[in-house]
Coordinates of C-alpha atoms in Angstrom, one line a residue:
M791 CA 11.2 13.5 -3.1
D792 CA 11.4 17.2 -2.4
T793 CA 14.6 19.0 -3.2
I794 CA 16.7 19.6 -0.2
T795 CA 16.5 23.3 0.9
A796 CA 17.1 25.3 4.0
T797 CA 14.3 25.1 6.5
K798 CA 12.8 27.1 9.3
N799 CA 14.9 25.3 11.9
G800 CA 18.0 27.0 10.5
H801 CA 19.6 24.0 8.7
A802 CA 21.5 25.3 5.6
P803 CA 22.0 22.9 2.7
S804 CA 25.7 22.6 3.3
E805 CA 25.1 21.8 7.0
V806 CA 22.6 19.1 6.0
A807 CA 24.9 17.5 3.5
E808 CA 27.8 17.6 6.0
L809 CA 25.6 15.8 8.5
A810 CA 24.6 13.1 6.0
A811 CA 28.3 12.6 5.1
R812 CA 29.2 12.4 8.8
L813 CA 26.5 9.7 9.3
I814 CA 27.6 7.7 6.3
P815 CA 31.3 8.5 5.8
D816 CA 33.1 8.1 2.5
E817 CA 34.8 4.8 3.6
E818 CA 31.3 3.3 3.9
L819 CA 29.7 5.1 0.9
Q820 CA 31.8 3.1 -1.5
P821 CA 32.1 -0.6 -0.5
W822 CA 34.7 -2.2 -2.8
S823 CA 33.8 -5.8 -2.3
V824 CA 31.0 -8.2 -1.3
D825 CA 32.7 -8.7 2.0
A826 CA 32.7 -4.9 2.6
V827 CA 28.9 -4.8 1.9
A828 CA 28.3 -7.6 4.4
G829 CA 30.2 -5.7 7.0
L830 CA 28.5 -2.3 6.5
P831 CA 26.8 -0.8 9.6
S832 CA 23.0 -1.0 9.4
F833 CA 21.0 2.0 8.2
A834 CA 19.0 1.7 11.4
S835 CA 22.2 2.5 13.3
K836 CA 22.5 5.7 11.2
M837 CA 19.0 6.7 12.0
R838 CA 19.7 6.2 15.8
E839 CA 22.8 8.4 15.5
C840 CA 20.8 11.0 13.6
E841 CA 18.3 10.9 16.5
R842 CA 21.0 11.4 19.0
I843 CA 22.6 14.4 17.2
N844 CA 19.2 16.1 16.7
G845 CA 17.8 15.3 20.1
V846 CA 14.4 14.1 18.7
P847 CA 13.1 10.8 17.3
Y848 CA 14.0 10.2 13.7
S849 CA 10.4 10.6 12.7
E850 CA 10.5 14.2 14.0
V851 CA 13.8 15.2 12.5
S852 CA 13.4 17.9 9.9
L853 CA 12.5 16.8 6.4
D854 CA 15.7 18.3 4.8
V855 CA 17.9 16.2 7.1
Q856 CA 15.8 13.1 6.4
N857 CA 16.0 13.7 2.7
A858 CA 19.8 14.3 2.8
L859 CA 20.4 11.1 4.8
V860 CA 18.2 9.0 2.5
L861 CA 20.0 10.4 -0.6
R862 CA 23.3 9.4 1.0
R863 CA 21.9 5.9 1.6
L864 CA 20.7 5.7 -2.0
Q865 CA 24.2 6.6 -3.2
Q866 CA 25.6 3.8 -1.0
M867 CA 23.0 1.4 -2.5
V868 CA 23.9 2.2 -6.1
N869 CA 27.6 1.7 -5.3
S870 CA 26.7 -1.7 -3.8
V871 CA 24.6 -3.0 -6.6
L872 CA 27.3 -2.0 -9.1
L873 CA 29.3 -4.9 -7.6
N874 CA 26.7 -7.3 -8.9
P875 CA 27.0 -8.2 -12.6
L876 CA 23.3 -8.3 -13.3
W877 CA 22.6 -5.0 -11.6
R878 CA 25.6 -3.4 -13.2
E879 CA 24.5 -4.5 -16.7
R880 CA 21.0 -3.1 -16.0
L881 CA 22.1 0.2 -14.7
V882 CA 24.8 0.8 -17.3
A883 CA 22.3 0.1 -20.0
A884 CA 20.3 3.0 -18.6
G885 CA 23.3 5.3 -18.6
V886 CA 23.9 5.0 -14.8
T887 CA 27.6 4.3 -14.0
G888 CA 27.8 5.8 -10.5
P889 CA 25.8 7.1 -7.5
P890 CA 23.2 9.9 -8.1
A891 CA 24.2 13.3 -6.9
T892 CA 20.5 14.4 -6.6
Y893 CA 17.1 12.9 -6.5
E894 CA 16.6 13.9 -10.1
E895 CA 19.6 11.8 -11.0
W896 CA 18.2 8.9 -9.0
E897 CA 15.2 9.0 -11.3
Q898 CA 17.4 7.9 -14.2
I899 CA 17.6 4.4 -12.6
P900 CA 15.1 2.2 -14.4
L901 CA 12.0 1.1 -12.7
S902 CA 11.7 -2.5 -11.6
D903 CA 8.6 -4.6 -11.8
K904 CA 7.5 -8.1 -10.7
K905 CA 9.2 -9.6 -13.7
V906 CA 12.5 -8.0 -12.7
Q907 CA 11.9 -9.2 -9.1
R908 CA 11.4 -12.8 -10.3
E909 CA 14.6 -12.7 -12.4
M910 CA 16.6 -11.1 -9.5
F911 CA 15.4 -13.1 -6.5
M912 CA 14.0 -16.4 -7.7
G913 CA 15.8 -19.5 -9.1
S914 CA 19.5 -18.9 -8.6
R915 CA 18.7 -15.4 -7.2
P916 CA 21.4 -13.6 -9.3
G917 CA 20.3 -10.2 -8.0
L918 CA 21.7 -10.7 -4.5
V919 CA 24.8 -8.6 -3.7
V920 CA 25.7 -11.0 -0.9
P921 CA 25.1 -14.7 -1.7
L922 CA 22.8 -17.0 0.2
T923 CA 25.7 -19.2 1.0
R924 CA 26.6 -16.8 3.8
G925 CA 23.4 -17.5 5.6
G926 CA 21.3 -15.1 7.7
F927 CA 18.6 -14.6 5.2
E928 CA 14.8 -15.0 5.0
V929 CA 12.8 -15.8 1.9
V930 CA 9.3 -14.3 1.8
A931 CA 6.9 -15.7 -0.7
S932 CA 3.7 -14.3 -2.3
G933 CA 1.1 -16.3 -4.2
G934 CA 0.7 -13.5 -6.6
T935 CA -2.6 -12.0 -5.7
S936 CA -2.6 -9.6 -8.7
D937 CA -1.0 -11.5 -11.6
G938 CA -1.5 -15.0 -10.2
L939 CA 2.2 -15.9 -10.5
P940 CA 4.3 -16.8 -7.4
L941 CA 6.8 -14.3 -6.3
E942 CA 9.7 -14.4 -3.8
I943 CA 11.9 -11.8 -2.2
V944 CA 15.0 -12.2 0.0
Y945 CA 15.8 -10.2 3.2
S946 CA 18.7 -10.1 5.5
L947 CA 17.4 -11.1 8.9
R948 CA 19.4 -8.5 10.7
E949 CA 17.9 -5.7 8.6
L950 CA 14.4 -7.3 8.7
R951 CA 14.4 -7.1 12.5
D952 CA 15.5 -3.5 12.3
T953 CA 12.6 -2.6 10.1
Y954 CA 10.1 -4.4 12.4
R955 CA 11.3 -2.3 15.3
I956 CA 11.2 0.9 13.3
A957 CA 7.7 0.3 12.0
G958 CA 6.4 -1.0 15.3
R959 CA 7.6 2.0 17.2
F960 CA 6.1 4.3 14.6
M961 CA 2.7 2.5 14.9
G962 CA 2.7 2.7 18.6
T963 CA 3.7 6.3 18.8
Y964 CA 1.8 8.0 15.9
Q965 CA -1.1 5.7 15.1
L966 CA -2.3 3.6 18.0
R967 CA -1.5 5.6 21.1
E968 CA -4.5 7.9 20.7
Y969 CA -6.9 5.0 20.2
L970 CA -5.7 2.7 22.9
P971 CA -5.9 4.9 26.0
G972 CA -5.9 4.2 29.7
A973 CA -4.0 2.0 32.2
D974 CA -5.6 -1.3 31.3
P975 CA -3.7 -3.8 29.2
K976 CA -3.7 -3.0 25.5
W977 CA -4.1 -5.7 22.8
L978 CA -3.1 -6.0 19.2
F979 CA -4.5 -9.0 17.3
T980 CA -4.2 -10.2 13.7
N981 CA -6.5 -12.8 12.0
L982 CA -4.2 -13.3 9.0
A983 CA -4.6 -16.9 7.9
D984 CA -1.8 -19.5 8.5
Y985 CA -1.3 -20.0 4.8
Q986 CA -0.4 -16.3 4.6
M987 CA 2.3 -16.6 7.1
W988 CA 5.0 -17.4 4.5
S989 CA 3.9 -14.2 2.9
S990 CA 3.1 -10.6 4.0
G991 CA 1.6 -12.1 7.1
T992 CA 5.1 -13.0 8.3
M993 CA 6.2 -9.4 7.9
V994 CA 3.1 -7.8 9.3
G995 CA 3.2 -10.1 12.3
G996 CA 6.9 -9.1 12.8
V997 CA 5.9 -5.4 12.9
L998 CA 2.9 -5.9 15.2
Q999 CA 5.0 -7.8 17.7
H1000 CA 7.3 -4.8 18.0
V1001 CA 4.6 -2.2 18.8
P1002 CA 5.6 -0.9 22.3
G1003 CA 3.2 -1.3 25.1
V1004 CA 0.8 -3.8 23.5
N1005 CA 0.2 -7.5 24.0
Y1006 CA 0.3 -9.3 20.6
I1007 CA -1.8 -12.3 19.5
G1008 CA -1.4 -13.9 16.1
A1009 CA -4.9 -15.5 16.1
G1010 CA -5.3 -16.6 12.5
P1011 CA -8.9 -17.1 11.2
V1012 CA -11.3 -16.9 14.1
T1013 CA -14.8 -18.1 14.8
A1014 CA -17.4 -16.1 16.7
P1015 CA -16.7 -17.8 20.1
V1016 CA -12.9 -17.3 19.6
L1017 CA -13.3 -13.6 18.7
E1018 CA -15.6 -13.1 21.7
H1019 CA -13.1 -14.8 24.0
M1020 CA -10.2 -12.5 22.7
F1021 CA -12.4 -9.4 22.9
S1022 CA -13.4 -10.3 26.5
Y1023 CA -9.8 -9.6 27.7
Q1024 CA -9.7 -6.5 29.8
G1025 CA -8.5 -3.4 28.0
P1026 CA -8.8 -1.7 24.6
K1027 CA -8.1 -3.7 21.4
A1028 CA -6.9 -3.3 17.9
L1029 CA -7.1 -6.0 15.1
M1030 CA -5.3 -6.1 11.8
G1031 CA -6.4 -8.2 8.8
I1032 CA -7.0 -8.2 5.1
T1033 CA -10.2 -6.4 4.0
A1034 CA -12.2 -9.7 4.0
G1035 CA -10.9 -10.5 7.5
I1036 CA -12.0 -7.1 8.8
A1037 CA -15.4 -7.2 7.1
V1038 CA -16.3 -10.5 8.7
L1039 CA -16.0 -9.0 12.2
A1040 CA -19.4 -7.4 11.7
D1041 CA -21.0 -10.9 11.5
L1042 CA -18.8 -12.6 14.1
G1043 CA -19.4 -10.0 16.8
A1044 CA -23.2 -9.9 16.6
G1045 CA -23.7 -12.0 19.7
M1046 CA -21.2 -10.2 21.9
S1047 CA -22.2 -8.1 24.9
Q1048 CA -22.1 -4.3 24.5
E1049 CA -19.3 -4.0 27.0
V1050 CA -17.1 -6.4 25.0
R1051 CA -17.9 -4.6 21.7
D1052 CA -17.1 -1.2 23.2
S1053 CA -13.5 -2.3 23.9
F1054 CA -12.8 -2.7 20.2
R1055 CA -11.0 0.5 19.2
V1056 CA -9.1 0.0 16.0
A1057 CA -9.8 -2.1 12.9
M1058 CA -6.9 -2.1 10.5
Y1059 CA -7.4 -3.4 7.0
G1060 CA -4.5 -4.4 4.8
S1061 CA -4.2 -2.5 1.5
G1062 CA -7.0 -1.7 -1.0
V1063 CA -10.4 -0.3 -0.1
L1064 CA -12.9 -1.3 2.6
P1065 CA -16.5 -0.8 1.2
Q1066 CA -18.6 1.9 2.8
R1067 CA -21.3 -0.6 3.6
T1068 CA -18.8 -2.7 5.6
R1069 CA -17.6 0.4 7.4
A1070 CA -21.1 1.3 8.4
A1071 CA -21.8 -2.2 9.6
L1072 CA -18.6 -2.2 11.7
R1073 CA -19.4 1.1 13.3
A1074 CA -22.9 0.1 14.1
L1075 CA -21.7 -2.9 16.0
Y1076 CA -18.6 -1.5 17.5
P1077 CA -19.4 2.2 18.4
N1078 CA -15.8 3.1 19.4
V1079 CA -13.9 1.6 16.5
A1080 CA -11.7 3.6 14.2
I1081 CA -11.2 2.1 10.8
L1082 CA -7.6 2.6 9.5
S1083 CA -5.7 1.4 6.5
Y1084 CA -2.4 -0.6 6.9
F1085 CA -0.9 -0.4 3.5
A1086 CA 1.8 -3.1 2.9
A1087 CA 3.1 -5.6 0.4
T1088 CA 5.2 -8.7 0.5
Q1089 CA 8.2 -6.5 -0.7
A1090 CA 7.6 -3.8 1.9
E1091 CA 6.1 -4.6 5.3
T1092 CA 4.8 -1.1 6.1
I1093 CA 4.4 1.3 3.2
G1094 CA 1.8 3.7 4.6
L1095 CA -0.3 4.0 7.7
Q1096 CA -3.6 5.9 8.0
L1097 CA -3.1 7.8 11.2
R1098 CA -6.6 9.2 11.7
D1099 CA -10.0 7.8 11.0
H1100 CA -11.3 11.1 9.5
S1101 CA -8.5 11.4 6.9
P1102 CA -7.8 9.0 4.0
Y1103 CA -4.1 10.0 3.8
L1104 CA -1.4 7.4 4.4
A1105 CA 1.8 8.4 6.2
A1106 CA 5.1 6.9 5.3
V1107 CA 7.3 5.5 8.1
P1108 CA 10.4 7.8 8.0
G1109 CA 13.6 6.0 7.2
L1110 CA 11.9 2.7 6.2
H1111 CA 11.6 3.1 2.4
L1112 CA 12.1 5.7 -0.3
I1113 CA 8.5 6.1 -1.5
E1114 CA 8.0 7.7 -4.9
I1115 CA 4.8 8.6 -6.8
V1116 CA 5.9 8.8 -10.4
D1117 CA 4.5 9.4 -13.9
E1118 CA 4.9 7.1 -16.9
N1119 CA 8.5 8.3 -17.3
G1120 CA 9.5 7.4 -13.7
R1121 CA 9.6 11.1 -12.7
A1122 CA 8.0 12.4 -9.5
V1123 CA 4.5 13.8 -9.9
A1124 CA 3.5 17.1 -8.3
E1125 CA 1.6 17.4 -5.1
G1126 CA -2.1 16.6 -5.8
E1127 CA -1.3 14.5 -8.9
E1128 CA -1.8 10.8 -9.3
G1129 CA 1.0 8.4 -10.2
E1130 CA 2.4 5.0 -9.8
L1131 CA 3.7 3.8 -6.4
V1132 CA 7.4 3.0 -6.5
V1133 CA 9.3 1.7 -3.4
T1134 CA 12.9 1.2 -2.6
R1135 CA 13.7 -0.6 0.7
L1136 CA 16.4 1.4 2.5
H1137 CA 17.4 -1.5 4.8
A1138 CA 18.8 -3.8 2.2
H1139 CA 22.6 -3.9 2.1
E1140 CA 22.8 -7.5 1.0
T1141 CA 19.5 -7.7 -1.0
P1142 CA 18.8 -4.4 -2.7
L1143 CA 15.9 -4.0 -5.1
L1144 CA 15.8 -0.5 -6.6
R1145 CA 12.7 1.4 -7.6
L1146 CA 10.1 -1.4 -7.5
K1147 CA 6.6 -0.8 -8.9
L1148 CA 4.1 -2.5 -6.7
G1149 CA 1.1 -2.1 -9.0
D1150 CA -0.7 0.6 -7.1
R1151 CA -1.8 4.1 -8.0
M1152 CA -1.3 6.9 -5.4
I1153 CA -2.0 10.6 -5.2
R1154 CA 0.8 12.7 -3.7
R1155 CA -0.4 14.7 -0.7
P1156 CA 1.2 17.5 1.3
A1157 CA 4.0 16.3 3.6
L1158 CA 3.6 16.6 7.4
S1159 CA 6.2 19.2 8.3
G1160 CA 5.0 21.0 11.4
P1161 CA 5.7 20.2 15.1
G1162 CA 6.1 16.5 15.9
L1163 CA 5.9 14.0 13.0
K1164 CA 7.5 14.9 9.7
T1165 CA 6.9 12.6 6.8
Q1166 CA 5.5 12.1 3.4
Q1167 CA 1.7 11.5 2.8
F1168 CA -0.1 10.0 -0.1
E1169 CA -3.6 8.6 -0.8
F1170 CA -4.6 5.3 -2.4
A1171 CA -6.1 5.7 -5.9
G1172 CA -6.5 2.1 -7.0
R1173 CA -4.5 -0.7 -8.6
T1174 CA -2.6 -0.1 -11.8
G1175 CA -4.6 -2.8 -13.4
D1176 CA -7.9 -1.1 -12.4
V1177 CA -8.5 0.0 -16.0
L1178 CA -11.5 -0.4 -18.3
H1179 CA -10.3 -1.0 -21.8
L1180 CA -12.8 0.2 -24.4
N1181 CA -11.2 -0.7 -27.7
D1182 CA -8.0 1.5 -27.8
S1183 CA -9.1 3.8 -24.9
Q1184 CA -8.4 3.3 -21.2
Y1185 CA -10.7 4.5 -18.5
S1186 CA -10.0 4.5 -14.7
A1187 CA -12.3 1.8 -13.2
A1188 CA -12.3 3.6 -9.8
L1189 CA -13.3 6.9 -11.3
S1190 CA -15.9 5.2 -13.6
Y1191 CA -17.4 3.5 -10.5
S1192 CA -17.5 6.7 -8.6
A1193 CA -19.3 8.6 -11.4
L1194 CA -21.7 5.6 -12.0
R1195 CA -22.5 5.5 -8.3
D1196 CA -23.4 9.2 -8.3
D1197 CA -25.6 8.9 -11.4
L1198 CA -27.4 5.8 -10.1
R1199 CA -28.1 7.5 -6.8
K1200 CA -29.7 10.4 -8.7
A1201 CA -31.6 8.2 -11.1
V1202 CA -33.0 5.4 -8.8
A1203 CA -32.0 6.5 -5.3
I1204 CA -29.7 3.5 -4.9
D1205 CA -26.3 4.1 -3.4
L1206 CA -24.0 1.2 -4.3
D1207 CA -21.6 2.0 -1.5
E1208 CA -24.4 1.5 1.0
V1209 CA -26.0 -1.7 -0.5
A1210 CA -23.0 -3.5 -2.0
H1211 CA -20.6 -5.7 -0.1
D1212 CA -18.3 -5.8 -3.1
V1213 CA -18.3 -4.7 -6.7
Q1214 CA -16.5 -5.8 -9.8
F1215 CA -16.4 -4.8 -13.4
V1216 CA -16.3 -7.7 -15.9
N1217 CA -15.1 -6.7 -19.3
H1218 CA -15.9 -9.2 -22.1
R1219 CA -13.7 -7.6 -24.8
E1220 CA -14.6 -10.0 -27.6
H1221 CA -18.3 -9.4 -27.1
K1222 CA -17.9 -5.7 -26.2
T1223 CA -19.9 -5.9 -23.0
I1224 CA -19.0 -4.5 -19.5
T1225 CA -21.0 -5.7 -16.6
L1226 CA -20.8 -4.2 -13.1
L1227 CA -21.5 -6.9 -10.6
A1228 CA -22.7 -5.8 -7.2
E1229 CA -22.8 -8.3 -4.3
V1230 CA -25.9 -7.4 -2.2
D1231 CA -28.4 -8.9 0.2
D1232 CA -31.6 -8.0 -1.7
V1233 CA -30.9 -9.1 -5.2
E1234 CA -34.5 -9.3 -6.4
G1235 CA -35.7 -6.0 -4.9
L1236 CA -32.8 -4.0 -6.2
S1237 CA -32.9 -5.6 -9.7
H1238 CA -36.6 -4.8 -9.9
T1239 CA -36.1 -1.2 -8.9
V1240 CA -33.5 -0.6 -11.5
D1241 CA -35.4 -2.4 -14.3
V1242 CA -38.6 -0.4 -13.6
A1243 CA -36.8 2.9 -13.3
L1244 CA -34.3 2.6 -16.2
G1245 CA -34.6 -0.5 -18.3
P1246 CA -31.8 -1.5 -20.6
V1247 CA -31.9 1.7 -22.6
G1248 CA -31.9 3.9 -19.5
L1249 CA -29.1 1.9 -17.9
Q1250 CA -27.0 2.2 -21.1
R1251 CA -27.5 6.0 -21.0
V1252 CA -26.4 6.1 -17.3
F1253 CA -23.2 4.2 -18.1
T1254 CA -22.3 6.2 -21.3
G1255 CA -22.8 9.4 -19.3
A1256 CA -20.7 8.3 -16.3
V1257 CA -17.7 6.5 -17.9
P1258 CA -16.4 9.6 -19.7
R1259 CA -15.9 11.3 -16.4
A1260 CA -13.1 8.8 -15.7
L1261 CA -10.9 10.7 -18.2
S1262 CA -9.2 14.0 -17.4
L1263 CA -10.1 17.3 -18.9
F1264 CA -7.2 16.9 -21.3
N1265 CA -9.0 14.1 -22.9
N1266 CA -12.3 15.9 -23.3
G1267 CA -12.2 15.2 -27.0
E1268 CA -12.9 11.5 -26.4
A1269 CA -14.6 11.9 -23.1
T1270 CA -18.2 12.1 -24.4
P1271 CA -21.2 9.8 -24.2
A1272 CA -21.2 9.8 -28.0
A1273 CA -17.7 8.5 -28.1
I1274 CA -18.5 5.8 -25.7
E1275 CA -21.5 4.7 -27.8
R1276 CA -19.2 4.6 -30.9
T1277 CA -17.1 2.0 -29.2
G1278 CA -20.0 -0.5 -29.6
Y1279 CA -19.9 -1.5 -26.0
K1280 CA -23.0 -2.5 -24.1
F1281 CA -23.2 -2.0 -20.4
H1282 CA -25.0 -4.0 -17.7
L1283 CA -25.6 -3.8 -14.0
A1284 CA -26.1 -7.2 -12.3
F1285 CA -27.0 -7.7 -8.6
V1286 CA -25.7 -11.0 -7.2
H1287 CA -25.9 -12.7 -3.8
R1288 CA -23.1 -12.6 -1.3
S1289 CA -20.3 -15.0 -2.1
S1290 CA -21.6 -15.4 -5.6
P1291 CA -19.2 -17.4 -7.9
D1292 CA -19.8 -14.7 -10.5
I1293 CA -17.4 -12.4 -8.6
E1294 CA -13.9 -13.6 -8.9
R1295 CA -11.7 -13.5 -5.8
T1296 CA -8.0 -14.0 -5.3
A1297 CA -6.5 -16.9 -3.3
V1298 CA -6.7 -14.8 -0.2
G1299 CA -10.2 -13.5 -0.7
K1300 CA -9.6 -10.1 -2.3
V1301 CA -11.9 -8.9 -5.0
P1302 CA -10.1 -7.2 -7.9
L1303 CA -12.1 -4.2 -9.2
V1304 CA -11.7 -5.3 -12.8
R1305 CA -11.6 -8.7 -14.5
D1306 CA -11.0 -9.0 -18.3
R1307 CA -12.4 -12.0 -20.1
G1308 CA -11.7 -12.8 -23.7

């Protein structure tokens, strides 16, 4: 988070701090009991008052004012969690005995991970500041799509509804308005499966229902006739789903009339990456569609939204979460640098979870600070687990794939982004082999082309030349083809048919970029 400074609109640091203190006064900053925490005014009410004072929507309030109010809220959160024995023990062990005076002091609070989340919010749920016996809570569950272990989080219903309204209004104002024009009815669908609705689907559906000016339909998985029926409704349409649920629209819509297909304006995919081949297929079938990322997690219903089709940057919803991009020491990275995504939900009086690592890598991008929307921006760089381990060295799988794709395109005129529906690295550590699986339509033809042009020796050379480029210049001592050869690893490229069992998928159909075996 940027240091609070004076800005062009004339706010001095002292004025900004005074405004934050006025919005969250001292008597609310330090709740002295669980009863006091339960009775605190919502953070959403503070945002509304901030809007009233500044005369603009909260998302357009100057960044220095936003930062000051969020810091004041973080101070309040720390005071609240210190009432909980488990949290107090955790913070005191890290040398934190009171609220942070600055964002730099906030970074002294230890990072939380999924293990901490399980300990805090599953079983007896000892991390709650206000106990479940009071009622008014919702438990949201995840099957554990990354580590395979179930995970739960608890929300106060009053605050959850606040966040739905905040995120929904932001989507309608800054993301969808441009793409859903005209006077006809506007539609927002989701095809998230029923079994996901005790998970992030519950939260995403809650947000989508609160987008102003649209008609919402939670359709669940759809067949071609059902999709055609929904798309035949008069007016422009947007649909949100996981990547697999968006990819299938290219097949389901093949029999639709051109008029119906033209009305599809926004395809929003949940988290991760949508392959280039899938994007091309969607645009070929739906010529007016914009393809946007909706980045969320079970622990945070709306982390970042891609506002424009032409830019990969994700915009944070102001006032919803504190979003940090941090290095291995939990400190903020500089603009343009990559780090780990850390999220703190600001609307969590009763159920705080401080500095949660979600397992994603992000690149910090310039904040939007001009007229209109003012907020943080960042860019998805991959999952934290997207790492290729070659003995004791670690290489970014995403960067390795990008380099390999470039070199294969030069060597054999095959662009994996164009021909592959999904790709996955499989690392057999015991046997020291890494295989890149590519799910394609023409298995035999592509396999023959690569075999004739390269053969095993040539393919090994392509891999050993590409993989080192996944390390930074600071590692150029080990980032050489010779160093890769010395690891003893052999590399393979295997083309497989669509839905091949060789490619491992999660319970909800996601394809992890890396799978380690043995």
